[in-house]
Short mmCIF file of C-alpha atoms and ligand atoms in Angstrom, two decimals:
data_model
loop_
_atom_site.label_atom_id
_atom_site.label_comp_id
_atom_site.label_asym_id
_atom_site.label_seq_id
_atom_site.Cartn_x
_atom_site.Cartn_y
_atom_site.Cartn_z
CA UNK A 1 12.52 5.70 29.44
CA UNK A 2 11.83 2.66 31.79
CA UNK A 3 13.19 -0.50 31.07
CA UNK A 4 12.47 -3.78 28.71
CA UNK A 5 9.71 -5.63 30.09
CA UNK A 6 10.99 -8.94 28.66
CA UNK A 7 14.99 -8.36 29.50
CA UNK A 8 15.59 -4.98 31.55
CA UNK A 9 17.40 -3.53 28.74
CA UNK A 10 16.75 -0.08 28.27
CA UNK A 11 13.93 0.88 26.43
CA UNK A 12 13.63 2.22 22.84
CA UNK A 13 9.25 2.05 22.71
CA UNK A 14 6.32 1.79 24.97
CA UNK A 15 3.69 0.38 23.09
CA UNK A 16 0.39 1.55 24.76
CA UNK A 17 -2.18 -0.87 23.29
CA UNK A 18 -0.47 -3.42 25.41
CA UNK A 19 1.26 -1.35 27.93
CA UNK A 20 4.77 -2.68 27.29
CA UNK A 21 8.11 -1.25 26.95
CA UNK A 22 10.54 -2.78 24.77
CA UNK A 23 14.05 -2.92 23.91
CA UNK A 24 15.87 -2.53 20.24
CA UNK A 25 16.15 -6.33 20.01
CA UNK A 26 13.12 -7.10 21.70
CA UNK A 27 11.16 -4.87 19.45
CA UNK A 28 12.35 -6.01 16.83
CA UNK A 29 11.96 -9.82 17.14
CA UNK A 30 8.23 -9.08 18.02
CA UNK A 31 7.79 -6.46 14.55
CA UNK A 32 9.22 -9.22 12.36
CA UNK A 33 6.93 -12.00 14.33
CA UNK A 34 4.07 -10.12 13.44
CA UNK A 35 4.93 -9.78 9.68
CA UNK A 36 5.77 -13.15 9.11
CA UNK A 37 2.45 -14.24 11.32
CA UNK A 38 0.87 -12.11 8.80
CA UNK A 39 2.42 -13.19 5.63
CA UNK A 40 1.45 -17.07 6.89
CA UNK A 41 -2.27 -16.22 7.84
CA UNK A 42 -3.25 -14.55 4.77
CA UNK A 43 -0.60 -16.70 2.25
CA UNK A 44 1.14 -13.86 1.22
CA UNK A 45 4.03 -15.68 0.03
CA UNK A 46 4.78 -18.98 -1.39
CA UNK A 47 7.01 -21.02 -2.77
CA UNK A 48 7.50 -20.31 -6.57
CA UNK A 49 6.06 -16.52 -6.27
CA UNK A 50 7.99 -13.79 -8.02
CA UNK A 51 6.95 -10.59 -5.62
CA UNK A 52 6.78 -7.32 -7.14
CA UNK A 53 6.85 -4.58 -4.88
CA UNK A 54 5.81 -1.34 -5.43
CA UNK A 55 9.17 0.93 -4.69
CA UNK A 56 8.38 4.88 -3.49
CA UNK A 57 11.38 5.25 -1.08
CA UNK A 58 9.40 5.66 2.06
CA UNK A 59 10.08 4.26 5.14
CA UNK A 60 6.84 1.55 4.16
CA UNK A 61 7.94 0.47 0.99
CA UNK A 62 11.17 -0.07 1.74
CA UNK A 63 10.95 -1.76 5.13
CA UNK A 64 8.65 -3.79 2.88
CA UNK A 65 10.98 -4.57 0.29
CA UNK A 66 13.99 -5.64 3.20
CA UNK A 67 11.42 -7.82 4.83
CA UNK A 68 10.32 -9.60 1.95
CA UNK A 69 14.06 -9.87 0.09
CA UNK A 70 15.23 -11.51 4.21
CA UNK A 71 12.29 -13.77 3.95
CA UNK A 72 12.90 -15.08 0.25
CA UNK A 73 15.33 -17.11 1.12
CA UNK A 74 12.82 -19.44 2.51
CA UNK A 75 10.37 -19.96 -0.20
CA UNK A 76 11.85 -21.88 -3.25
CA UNK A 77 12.42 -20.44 -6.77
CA UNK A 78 10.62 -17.40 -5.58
CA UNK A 79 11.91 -13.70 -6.27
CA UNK A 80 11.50 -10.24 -5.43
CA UNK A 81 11.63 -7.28 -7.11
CA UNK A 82 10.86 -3.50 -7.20
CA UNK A 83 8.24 -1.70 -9.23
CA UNK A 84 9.30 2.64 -8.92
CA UNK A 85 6.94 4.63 -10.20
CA UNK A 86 7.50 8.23 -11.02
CA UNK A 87 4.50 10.15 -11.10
CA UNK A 88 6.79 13.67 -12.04
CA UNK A 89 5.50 15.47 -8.88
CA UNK A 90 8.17 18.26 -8.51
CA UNK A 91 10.92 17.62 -5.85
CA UNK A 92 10.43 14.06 -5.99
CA UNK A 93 13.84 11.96 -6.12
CA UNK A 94 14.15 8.30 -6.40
CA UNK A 95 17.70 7.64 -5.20
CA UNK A 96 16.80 6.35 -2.08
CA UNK A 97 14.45 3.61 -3.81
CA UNK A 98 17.76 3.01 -6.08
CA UNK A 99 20.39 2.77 -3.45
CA UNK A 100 18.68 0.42 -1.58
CA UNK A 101 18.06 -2.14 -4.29
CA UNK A 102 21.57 -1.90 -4.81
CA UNK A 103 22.07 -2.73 -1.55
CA UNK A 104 19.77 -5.72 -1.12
CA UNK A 105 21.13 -6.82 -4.65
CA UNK A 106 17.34 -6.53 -6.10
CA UNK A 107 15.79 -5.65 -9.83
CA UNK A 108 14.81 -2.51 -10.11
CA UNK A 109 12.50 -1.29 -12.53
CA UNK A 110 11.19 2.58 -12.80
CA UNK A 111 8.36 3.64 -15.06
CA UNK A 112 7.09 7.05 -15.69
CA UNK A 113 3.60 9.23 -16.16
CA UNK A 114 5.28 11.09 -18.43
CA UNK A 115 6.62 7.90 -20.59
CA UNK A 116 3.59 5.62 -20.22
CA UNK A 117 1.00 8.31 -20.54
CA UNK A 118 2.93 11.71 -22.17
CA UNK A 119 1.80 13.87 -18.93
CA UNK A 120 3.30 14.59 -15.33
CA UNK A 121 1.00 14.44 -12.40
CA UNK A 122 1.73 17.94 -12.40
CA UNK A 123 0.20 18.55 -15.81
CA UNK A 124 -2.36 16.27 -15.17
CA UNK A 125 -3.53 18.57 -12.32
CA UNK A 126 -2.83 21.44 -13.97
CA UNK A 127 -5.34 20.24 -16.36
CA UNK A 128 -8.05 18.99 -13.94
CA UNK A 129 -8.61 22.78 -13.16
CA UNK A 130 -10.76 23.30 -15.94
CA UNK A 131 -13.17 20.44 -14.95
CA UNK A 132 -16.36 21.80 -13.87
CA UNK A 133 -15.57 19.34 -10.61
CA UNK A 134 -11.94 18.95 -10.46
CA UNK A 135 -11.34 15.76 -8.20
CA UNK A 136 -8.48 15.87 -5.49
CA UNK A 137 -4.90 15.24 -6.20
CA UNK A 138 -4.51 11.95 -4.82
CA UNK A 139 -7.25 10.50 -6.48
CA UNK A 140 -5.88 11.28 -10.09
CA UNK A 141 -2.39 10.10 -8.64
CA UNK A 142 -3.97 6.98 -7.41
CA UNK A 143 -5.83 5.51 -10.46
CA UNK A 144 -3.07 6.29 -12.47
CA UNK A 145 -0.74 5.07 -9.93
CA UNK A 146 -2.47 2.05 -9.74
CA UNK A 147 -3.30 1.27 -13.16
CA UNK A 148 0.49 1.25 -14.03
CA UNK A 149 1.54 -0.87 -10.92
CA UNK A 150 -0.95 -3.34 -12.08
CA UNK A 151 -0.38 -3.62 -15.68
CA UNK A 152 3.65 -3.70 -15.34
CA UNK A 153 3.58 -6.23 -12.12
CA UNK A 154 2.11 -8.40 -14.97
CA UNK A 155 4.31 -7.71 -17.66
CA UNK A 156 7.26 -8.73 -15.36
CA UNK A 157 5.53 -11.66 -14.53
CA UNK A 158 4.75 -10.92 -10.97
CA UNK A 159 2.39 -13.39 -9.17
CA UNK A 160 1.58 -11.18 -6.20
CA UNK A 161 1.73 -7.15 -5.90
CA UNK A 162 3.47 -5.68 -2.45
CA UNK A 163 2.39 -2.27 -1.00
CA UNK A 164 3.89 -1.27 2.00
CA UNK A 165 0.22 -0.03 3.86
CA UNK A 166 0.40 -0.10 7.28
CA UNK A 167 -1.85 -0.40 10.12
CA UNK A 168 -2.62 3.36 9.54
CA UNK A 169 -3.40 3.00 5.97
CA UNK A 170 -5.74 -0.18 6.31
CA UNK A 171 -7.43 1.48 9.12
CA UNK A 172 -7.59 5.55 7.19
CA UNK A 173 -9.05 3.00 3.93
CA UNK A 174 -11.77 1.23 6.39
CA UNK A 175 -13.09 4.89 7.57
CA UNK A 176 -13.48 6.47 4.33
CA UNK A 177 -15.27 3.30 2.52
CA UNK A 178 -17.57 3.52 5.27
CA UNK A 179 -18.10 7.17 5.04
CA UNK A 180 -17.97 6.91 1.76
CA UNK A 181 -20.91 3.96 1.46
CA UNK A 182 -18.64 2.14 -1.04
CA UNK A 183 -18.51 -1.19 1.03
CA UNK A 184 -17.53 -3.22 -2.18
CA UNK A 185 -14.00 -1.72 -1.60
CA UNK A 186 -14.09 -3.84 1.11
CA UNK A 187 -13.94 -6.84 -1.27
CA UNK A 188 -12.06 -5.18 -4.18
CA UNK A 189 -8.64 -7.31 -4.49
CA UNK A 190 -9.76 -11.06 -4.69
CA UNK A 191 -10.72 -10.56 -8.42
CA UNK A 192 -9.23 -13.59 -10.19
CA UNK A 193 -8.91 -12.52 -13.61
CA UNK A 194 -5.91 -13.23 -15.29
CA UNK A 195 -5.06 -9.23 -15.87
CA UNK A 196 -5.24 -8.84 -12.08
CA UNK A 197 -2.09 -9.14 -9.98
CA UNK A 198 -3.08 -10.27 -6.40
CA UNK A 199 -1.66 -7.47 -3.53
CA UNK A 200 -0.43 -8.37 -0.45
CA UNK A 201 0.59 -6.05 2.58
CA UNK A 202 2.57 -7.43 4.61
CA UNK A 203 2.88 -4.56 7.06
CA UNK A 204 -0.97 -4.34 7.74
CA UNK A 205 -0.64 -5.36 11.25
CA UNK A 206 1.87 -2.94 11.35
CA UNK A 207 1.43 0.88 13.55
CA UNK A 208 3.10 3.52 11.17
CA UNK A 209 5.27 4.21 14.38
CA UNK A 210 6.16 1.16 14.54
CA UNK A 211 7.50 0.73 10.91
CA UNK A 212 9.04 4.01 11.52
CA UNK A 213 11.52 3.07 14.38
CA UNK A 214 12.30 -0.62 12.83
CA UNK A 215 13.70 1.43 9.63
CA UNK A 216 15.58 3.51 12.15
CA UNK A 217 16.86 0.23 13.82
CA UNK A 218 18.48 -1.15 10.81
CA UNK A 219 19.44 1.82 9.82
CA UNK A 220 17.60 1.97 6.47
CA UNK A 221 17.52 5.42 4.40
CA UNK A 222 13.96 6.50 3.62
CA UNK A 223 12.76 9.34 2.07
CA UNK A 224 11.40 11.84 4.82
CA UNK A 225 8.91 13.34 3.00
CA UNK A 226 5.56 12.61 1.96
CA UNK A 227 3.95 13.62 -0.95
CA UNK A 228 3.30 17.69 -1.32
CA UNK A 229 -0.57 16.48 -2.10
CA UNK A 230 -1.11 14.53 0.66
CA UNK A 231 -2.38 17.17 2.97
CA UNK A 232 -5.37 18.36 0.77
CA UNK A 233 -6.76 14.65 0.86
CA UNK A 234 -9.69 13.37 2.38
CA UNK A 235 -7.42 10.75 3.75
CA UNK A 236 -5.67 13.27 5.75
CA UNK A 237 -8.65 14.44 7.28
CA UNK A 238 -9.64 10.96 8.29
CA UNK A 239 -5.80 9.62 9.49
CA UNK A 240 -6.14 13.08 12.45
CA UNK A 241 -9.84 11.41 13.53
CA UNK A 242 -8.02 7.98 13.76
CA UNK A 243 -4.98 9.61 15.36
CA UNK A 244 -6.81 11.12 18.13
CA UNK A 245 -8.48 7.77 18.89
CA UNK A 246 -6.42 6.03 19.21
CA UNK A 247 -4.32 8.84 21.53
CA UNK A 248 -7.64 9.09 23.55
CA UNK A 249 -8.34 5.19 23.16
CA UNK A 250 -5.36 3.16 22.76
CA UNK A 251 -5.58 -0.12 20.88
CA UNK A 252 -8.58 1.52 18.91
CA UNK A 253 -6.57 0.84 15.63
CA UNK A 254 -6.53 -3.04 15.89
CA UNK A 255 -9.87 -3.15 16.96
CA UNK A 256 -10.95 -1.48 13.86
CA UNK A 257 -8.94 -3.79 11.82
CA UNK A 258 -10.63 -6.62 13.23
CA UNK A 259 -13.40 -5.43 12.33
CA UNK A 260 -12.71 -4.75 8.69
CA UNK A 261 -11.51 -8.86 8.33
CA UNK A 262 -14.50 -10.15 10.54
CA UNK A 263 -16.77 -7.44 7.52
CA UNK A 264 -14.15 -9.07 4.52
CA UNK A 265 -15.46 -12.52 4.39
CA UNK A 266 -19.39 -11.92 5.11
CA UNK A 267 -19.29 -9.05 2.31
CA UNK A 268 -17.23 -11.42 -0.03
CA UNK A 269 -20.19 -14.08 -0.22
CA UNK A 270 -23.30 -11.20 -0.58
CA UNK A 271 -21.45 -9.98 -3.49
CA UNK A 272 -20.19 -13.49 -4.66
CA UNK A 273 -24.08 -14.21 -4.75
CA UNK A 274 -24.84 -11.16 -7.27
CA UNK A 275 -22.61 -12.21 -10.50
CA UNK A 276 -23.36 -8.40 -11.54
CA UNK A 277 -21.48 -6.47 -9.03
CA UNK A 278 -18.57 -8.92 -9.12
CA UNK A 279 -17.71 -9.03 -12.90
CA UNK A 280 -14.60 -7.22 -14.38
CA UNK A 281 -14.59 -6.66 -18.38
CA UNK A 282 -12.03 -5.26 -20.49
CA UNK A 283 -11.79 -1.86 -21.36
CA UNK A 284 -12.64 -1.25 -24.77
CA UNK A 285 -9.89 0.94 -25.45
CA UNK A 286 -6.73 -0.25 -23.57
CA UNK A 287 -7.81 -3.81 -22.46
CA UNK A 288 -6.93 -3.40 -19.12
CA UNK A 289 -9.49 -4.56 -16.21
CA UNK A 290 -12.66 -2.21 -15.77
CA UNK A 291 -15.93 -2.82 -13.92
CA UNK A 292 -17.59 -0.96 -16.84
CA UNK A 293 -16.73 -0.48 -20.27
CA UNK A 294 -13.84 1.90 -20.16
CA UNK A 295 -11.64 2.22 -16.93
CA UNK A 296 -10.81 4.70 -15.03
CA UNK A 297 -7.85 5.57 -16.48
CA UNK A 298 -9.06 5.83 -20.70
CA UNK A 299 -12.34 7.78 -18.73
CA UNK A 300 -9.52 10.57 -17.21
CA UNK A 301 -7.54 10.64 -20.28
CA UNK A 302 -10.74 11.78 -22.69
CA UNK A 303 -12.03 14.07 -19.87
CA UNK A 304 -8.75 15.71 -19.86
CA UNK A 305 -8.07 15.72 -23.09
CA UNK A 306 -4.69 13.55 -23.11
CA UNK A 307 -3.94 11.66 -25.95
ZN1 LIG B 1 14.33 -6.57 25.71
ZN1 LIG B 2 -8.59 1.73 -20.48
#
């Protein structure tokens, strides 16, 4: 590889939406500028917040999780803490998301499918195959996924929500809402109900490659795999499109994410104006936040027939 445009050191990256090479340190002063830029612009972190982020041992999450435990220090009476979920997908091991809270001396917390709602993920799909329209993997994974991260962030008295989406993610999300038609996903986050933990993610800004070789810089131990469902999602489909954009076009990913916070703030007042779309209830059965009467979650569980 050429050399460090900034020092002549040899170079670890070429980044080819600006057509620069960098070096190890130079690459990674300018990853953990961009993070912090991003935690300041969108107040992802202030003093007094107790962070809770959510834990799956990849490279994300716990790049994530070392970024936010380094930065800490700065904000007064603030904490940070990890949130493991355990959906009971075969071969899954947590270890990784273990070892390294040990290491950064941080709480770790692990809840389970099979404790909080008496399936696996596995038996929940198992069961979905007698639906008339069984619905992909990840989308049972997610609202279940989601509805626990939610409800125990709370519980533990977290003020803000981490996820370790990337650049990737935020830009895979953007396509399929707009494919989709469901543009108020666009504004789906800034509910301020009191049953609603704020997320935050810090590595939006962030190319997946890019996280990918800063974990490999410092050395971090990430799980290698991603999960076994992954590949049957529409999301899949969508992250090869994006790929081969931005291989064909490079820089294409940024440019959609500016689009997606230039779209944020116009789509937040249209729906601000309509009080319908932008109330949240309680679900009648478990109390936890729903746009209707029963969530997501209570709606799967009858459907399926799970207690
Ligand atoms: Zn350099
Ligand atoms: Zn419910």
């Amino acid at each position: 590889m050429n050399s460090c445009n900034k020092c002549r050191d040899s170079s670890v990256i070429e980044l080819r939406y600006s057509g620069q090479s960098l070096c190890a340190t130079c690459f990674i002063k300018l990853f953990e500028q961009r993070v912090r830029k991003t935690i300041r612009r969108n107040r992802f972190f202030n003093p007094g917040d107790k962070i809770a982020v959510a834990l799956s041992g990849g490279k994300d999450s716990i790049v994530v999780l070392y970024l936010l435990k380094k930065l800490s220090k700065k904000f007064p009476d603030s904490r940070v803490f990890a949130i493991t979920i355990d959906e009971g997908v075969r071969d899954r091991n947590f270890e990784i998301a273990k070892s390294i809270c040990d290491q950064l001396g941080v709480e770790h917390h692990i809840f389970s499918f099979q404790k909080e709602f008496g399936v696996t993920l596995d038996e929940i799909l198992e069961k979905s195959k007698n639906l008339e329209n069984p619905a992909p993997p990840c989308s049972y994974c997610g609202v279940f996924r989601r509805y626990l991260l939610n409800k125990k962030a709370r519980e533990l008295g977290a003020t803000k929500l981490a996820t370790g989406h990337n650049l990737d993610d935020v830009v895979q999300t953007a396509l399929m809402n707009f494919i989709r038609g469901d543009l108020k996903r666009f504004v789906w986050g800034i509910s301020k109900d009191e049953k609603f933990v704020p997320r935050i993610t810090p590595l939006r800004e962030c190319p997946e490659e890019e996280v990918e070789l800063y974990a490999q810089l410092f050395d971090l131990e990430v799980n290698p795999n991603s999960c076994i469902y992954r590949e049957m999602s529409f999301r899949s489909i969508i992250g090869k499109i994006a790929d081969s954009l931005e291989e064909k076009h490079p820089g294409t990913r940024f440019q959609i994410l500016r689009s997606v916070d230039e779209l944020g703030p116009i789509m937040r007042k249209s729906y601000e104006s309509d009080k319908n779309r932008m109330k949240v209830n309680r679900c009648t059965i478990c109390g936890e936040l729903t746009s209707g009467t029963i969530c997501k979650v209570c709606e799967l569980r009858m459907e399926l027939g799970i207690r």
